[in-house]
Coordinates of C-alpha atoms and ligand atoms in Angstrom, one line a residue:
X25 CA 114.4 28.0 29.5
X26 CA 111.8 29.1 31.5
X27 CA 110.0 32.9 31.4
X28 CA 112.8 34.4 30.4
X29 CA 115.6 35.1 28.4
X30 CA 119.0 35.4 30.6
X31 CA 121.3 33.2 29.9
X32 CA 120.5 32.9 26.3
X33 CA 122.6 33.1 23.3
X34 CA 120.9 34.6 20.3
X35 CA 122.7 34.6 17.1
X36 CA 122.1 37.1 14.0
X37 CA 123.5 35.2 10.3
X38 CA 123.0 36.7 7.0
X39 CA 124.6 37.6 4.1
X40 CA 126.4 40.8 4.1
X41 CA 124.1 43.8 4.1
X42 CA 121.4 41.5 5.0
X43 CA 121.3 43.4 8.1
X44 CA 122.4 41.5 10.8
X45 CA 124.6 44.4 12.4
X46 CA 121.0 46.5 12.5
X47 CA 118.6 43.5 14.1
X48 CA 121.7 42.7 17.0
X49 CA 121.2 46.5 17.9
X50 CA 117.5 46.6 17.8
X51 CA 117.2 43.2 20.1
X52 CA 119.7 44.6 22.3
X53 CA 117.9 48.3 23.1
X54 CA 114.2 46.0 23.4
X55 CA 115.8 43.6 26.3
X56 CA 117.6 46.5 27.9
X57 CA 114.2 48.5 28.2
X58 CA 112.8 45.2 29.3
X59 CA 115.5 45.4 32.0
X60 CA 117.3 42.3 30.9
X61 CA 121.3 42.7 31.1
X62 CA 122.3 42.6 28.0
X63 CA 125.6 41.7 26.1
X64 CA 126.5 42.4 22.5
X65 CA 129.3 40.7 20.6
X66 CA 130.4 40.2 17.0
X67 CA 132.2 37.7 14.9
X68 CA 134.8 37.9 14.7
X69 CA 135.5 40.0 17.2
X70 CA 134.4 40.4 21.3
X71 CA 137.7 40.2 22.8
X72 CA 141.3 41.9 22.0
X73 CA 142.2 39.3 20.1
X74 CA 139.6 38.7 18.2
X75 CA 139.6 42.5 17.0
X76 CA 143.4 41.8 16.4
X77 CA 142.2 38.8 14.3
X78 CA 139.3 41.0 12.9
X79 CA 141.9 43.5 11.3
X80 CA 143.9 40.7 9.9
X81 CA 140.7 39.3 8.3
X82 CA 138.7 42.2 7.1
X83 CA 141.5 45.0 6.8
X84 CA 142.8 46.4 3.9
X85 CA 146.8 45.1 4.2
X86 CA 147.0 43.2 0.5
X87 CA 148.4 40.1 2.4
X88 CA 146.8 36.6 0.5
X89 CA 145.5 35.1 2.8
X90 CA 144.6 31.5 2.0
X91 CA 141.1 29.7 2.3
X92 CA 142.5 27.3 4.8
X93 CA 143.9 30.2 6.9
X94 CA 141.3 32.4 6.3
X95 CA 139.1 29.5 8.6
X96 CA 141.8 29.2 11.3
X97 CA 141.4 33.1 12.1
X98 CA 137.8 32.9 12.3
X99 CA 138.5 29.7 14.6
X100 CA 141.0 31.7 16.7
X101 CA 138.6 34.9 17.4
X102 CA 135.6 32.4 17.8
X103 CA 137.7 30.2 20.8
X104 CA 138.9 33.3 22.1
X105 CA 135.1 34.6 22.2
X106 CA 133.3 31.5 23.8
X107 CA 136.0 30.9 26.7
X108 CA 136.7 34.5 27.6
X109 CA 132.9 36.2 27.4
X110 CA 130.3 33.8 25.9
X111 CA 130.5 31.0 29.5
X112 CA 131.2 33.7 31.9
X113 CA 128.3 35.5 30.4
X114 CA 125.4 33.1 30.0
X115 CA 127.0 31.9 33.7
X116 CA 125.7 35.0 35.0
X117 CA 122.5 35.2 33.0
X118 CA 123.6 37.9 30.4
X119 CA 121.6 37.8 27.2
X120 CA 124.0 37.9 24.7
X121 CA 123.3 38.5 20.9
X122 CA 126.0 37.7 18.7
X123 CA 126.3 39.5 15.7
X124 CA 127.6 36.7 13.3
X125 CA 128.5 33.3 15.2
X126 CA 129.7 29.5 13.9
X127 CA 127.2 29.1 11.2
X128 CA 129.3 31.8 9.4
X129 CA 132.3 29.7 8.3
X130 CA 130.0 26.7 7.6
X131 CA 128.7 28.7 4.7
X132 CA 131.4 31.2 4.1
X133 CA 134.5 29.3 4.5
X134 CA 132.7 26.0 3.4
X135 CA 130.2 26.3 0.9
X136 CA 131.9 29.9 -0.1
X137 CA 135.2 28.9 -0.7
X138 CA 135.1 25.1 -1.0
X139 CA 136.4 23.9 2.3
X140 CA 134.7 20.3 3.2
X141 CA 131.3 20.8 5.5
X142 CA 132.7 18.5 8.1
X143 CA 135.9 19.9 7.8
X144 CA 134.6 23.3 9.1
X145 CA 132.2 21.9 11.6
X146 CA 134.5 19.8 13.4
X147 CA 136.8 23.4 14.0
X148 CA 134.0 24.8 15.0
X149 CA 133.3 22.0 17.4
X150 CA 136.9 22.2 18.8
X151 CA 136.5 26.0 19.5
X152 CA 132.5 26.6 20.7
X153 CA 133.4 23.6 23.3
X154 CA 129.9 22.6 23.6
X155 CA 128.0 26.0 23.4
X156 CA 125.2 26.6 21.5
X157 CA 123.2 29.0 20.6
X158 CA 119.7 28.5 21.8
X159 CA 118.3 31.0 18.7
X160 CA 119.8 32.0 15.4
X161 CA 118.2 34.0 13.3
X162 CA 118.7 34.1 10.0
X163 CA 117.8 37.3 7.5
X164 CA 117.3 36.0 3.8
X165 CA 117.8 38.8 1.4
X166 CA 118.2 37.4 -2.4
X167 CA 121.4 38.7 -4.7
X168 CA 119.3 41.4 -6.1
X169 CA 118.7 43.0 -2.7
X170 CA 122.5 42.6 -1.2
X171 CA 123.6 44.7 -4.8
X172 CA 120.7 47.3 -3.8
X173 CA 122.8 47.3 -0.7
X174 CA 126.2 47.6 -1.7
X175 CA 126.9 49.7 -4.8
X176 CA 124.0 49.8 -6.9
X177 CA 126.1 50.0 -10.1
X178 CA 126.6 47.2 -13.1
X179 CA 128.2 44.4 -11.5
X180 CA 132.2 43.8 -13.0
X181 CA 133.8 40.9 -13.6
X182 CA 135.1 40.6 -10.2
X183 CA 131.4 41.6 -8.4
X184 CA 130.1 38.9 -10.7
X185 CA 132.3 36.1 -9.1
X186 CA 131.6 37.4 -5.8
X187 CA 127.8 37.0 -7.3
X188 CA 128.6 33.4 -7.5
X189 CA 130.1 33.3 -4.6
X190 CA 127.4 34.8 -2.4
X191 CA 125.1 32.5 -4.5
X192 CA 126.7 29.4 -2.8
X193 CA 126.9 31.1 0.6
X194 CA 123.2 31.8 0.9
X195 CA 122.1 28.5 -0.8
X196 CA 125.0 26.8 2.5
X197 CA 122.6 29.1 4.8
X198 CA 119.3 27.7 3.7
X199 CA 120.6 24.6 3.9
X200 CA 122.2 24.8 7.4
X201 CA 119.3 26.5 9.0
X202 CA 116.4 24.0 7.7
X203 CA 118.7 21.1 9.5
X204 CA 118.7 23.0 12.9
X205 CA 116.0 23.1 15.6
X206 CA 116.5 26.6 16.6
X207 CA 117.1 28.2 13.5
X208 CA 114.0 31.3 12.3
X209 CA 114.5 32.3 9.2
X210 CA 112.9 36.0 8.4
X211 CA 112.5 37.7 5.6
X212 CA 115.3 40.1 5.5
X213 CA 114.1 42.1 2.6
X214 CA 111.1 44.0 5.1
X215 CA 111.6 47.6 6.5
X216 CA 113.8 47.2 9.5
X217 CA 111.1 47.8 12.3
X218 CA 109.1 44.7 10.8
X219 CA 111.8 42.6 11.2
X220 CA 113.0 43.7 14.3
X221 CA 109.3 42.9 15.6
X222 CA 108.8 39.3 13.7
X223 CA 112.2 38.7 15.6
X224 CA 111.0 39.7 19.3
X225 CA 107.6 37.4 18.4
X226 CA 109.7 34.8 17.2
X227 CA 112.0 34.4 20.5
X228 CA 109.3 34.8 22.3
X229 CA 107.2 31.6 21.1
X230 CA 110.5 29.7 21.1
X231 CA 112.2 30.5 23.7
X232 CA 109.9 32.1 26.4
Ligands
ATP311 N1 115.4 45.9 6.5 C1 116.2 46.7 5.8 N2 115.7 47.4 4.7 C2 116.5 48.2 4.0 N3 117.8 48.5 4.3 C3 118.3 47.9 5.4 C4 117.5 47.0 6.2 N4 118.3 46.5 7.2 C5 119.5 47.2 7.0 N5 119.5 48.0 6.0 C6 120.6 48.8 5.5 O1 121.5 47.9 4.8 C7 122.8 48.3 5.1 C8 123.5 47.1 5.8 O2 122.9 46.9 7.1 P1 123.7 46.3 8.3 O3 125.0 47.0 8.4 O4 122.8 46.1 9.4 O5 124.0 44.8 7.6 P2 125.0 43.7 8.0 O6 124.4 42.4 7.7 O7 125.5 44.0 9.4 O8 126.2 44.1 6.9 P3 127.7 43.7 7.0 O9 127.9 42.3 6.6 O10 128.3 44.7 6.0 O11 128.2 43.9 8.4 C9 122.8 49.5 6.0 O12 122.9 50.6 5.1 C10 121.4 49.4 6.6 O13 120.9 50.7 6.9
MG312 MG1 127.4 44.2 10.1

C-alpha cells in the first residue's frame, strides 16, 4: 500500500450503538486535516438507490418483509454502492470509510436470522465483484452496553428476543473477524476519543 492511505477502503462493523456512525466521522475529519481526500459512505446507503433501498429496510411502513428479502435489499444497495462509487473512488485514490459494509449481512442476515453462511457470502461475492476492504474495524460492545445505549429500561419480551438475537449477531462478528487478515477488533466500550485514536494507530501499523 505504500505510505499512504488513498485508495483504501476502511470499513466500521458493530452492533448497533456500538458506534460505528461516530468512529467513520472521526476517521474522516483526521484524514481530511491530513489532506487526504476523503469519502464517506454507509450501508446501506451511498447512492439514490440505495437510500431508496435504505427506507424500504429501516423505515417505519409495517410491510413484512421476509429474511430472504430482507438479504436481497442489502445485496441491491451494496452492488449499487461498489459499481457506482466504491471503483471509481479508490480508482482515483479517495479514502473511503464505509460506515457498515458486507460483513454486516454475514452476521445479521446469517447468523441473526438464520440464513446459511455460504448462502450470504456468495451474494455478497456476486455484488462486491472482487473489492475488498483493506481494513475493518470492528467495535465490540457486550449486550449490557448496547441496552445502556438504547433505552436503558427493563428489557420486554420482545427486547429480550432481540437480546438473543443480537447475542448471535456479535458471537457471527467475532467469529468472522478472527478468520480475516485485515480485521482490528477494538474495544468499543472506551470513551469515544480513545477509540477514535487506537483506530488511527491501528491503520497506521497495518496499512501505512
Ligand atoms: N465510545 C462511546 N462511549 C459512549 N457512548 C458512545 C460511544 N460511541 C458512541 N456513543 C453513543 O452511542 C450512541 C450510538 O452511537 P453511534 O450512532 O455512533 O452508533 P452506531 O453504531 O452508528 O449506531 P446505529 O447502529 O444506531 O447506527 C450515540 O448516542 C453515541 O453518542
Ligand atoms: Mg450509525
Amino acid at each position: 500500500m505504500g505510505n499512504s492511505f488513498a485508495g483504501s477502503l476502511i470499513v466500521f462493523e458493530g452492533l448497533d450503538g456500538s458506534g460505528t456512525t461516530t468512529q467513520s466521522g472521526l476517521l474522516a475529519n483526521y484524514l481530511k486535516e491530513k489532506g487526504y481526500s476523503v469519502l464517506e459512505i454507509e450501508e446501506p446507503g451511498g447512492t439514490t438507490l440505495g437510500r431508496a433501498v435504505r427506507d424500504l429496510l429501516l423505515g417505519d411502513h409495517g410491510m413484512d418483509i421476509k429474511p430472504l428479502s430482507e438479504l436481497f435489499l442489502y445485496e441491491v444497495s451494496r452492488a449499487q454502492l461498489v459499481r457506482e462509487k466504491i471503483i471509481p473512488e479508490l480508482e482515483k485514490g479517495t479514502v473511503i470509510i464505509s460506515d457498515r459494509f458486507a460483513i454486516s449481512s454475514v452476521a445479521y442476515q446469517g447468523h441473526g436470522r438464520g440464513i446459511p453462511i455460504d448462502e450470504v457470502k456468495a451474494l455478497n461475492a456476486v455484488a462486491l465483484d472482487g473489492v475488498e476492504p483493506d481494513a475493518t474495524i470492528f467495535l465490540d460492545i457486550d449486550l449490557e452496553e448496547r441496552d445502556k445505549r438504547s433505552s436503558g429500561e427493563k428489557p420486554d419480551r420482545i427486547e429480550k428476543e432481540a437480546r438473543e438475537f443480537y447475542k448471535r449477531v456479535r458471537e457471527g462478528y467475532l467469529e468472522e473477524i478472527r478468520s480475516m487478515d485485515e480485521a482490528i477488533l477494538i474495544n468499543g466500550s472506551l470513551p469515544k476519543k480513545e477509540i477514535s485514536r487506537r483506530v488511527i494507530s491501528r491503520l497506521q501499523s497495518e496499512l501505512l
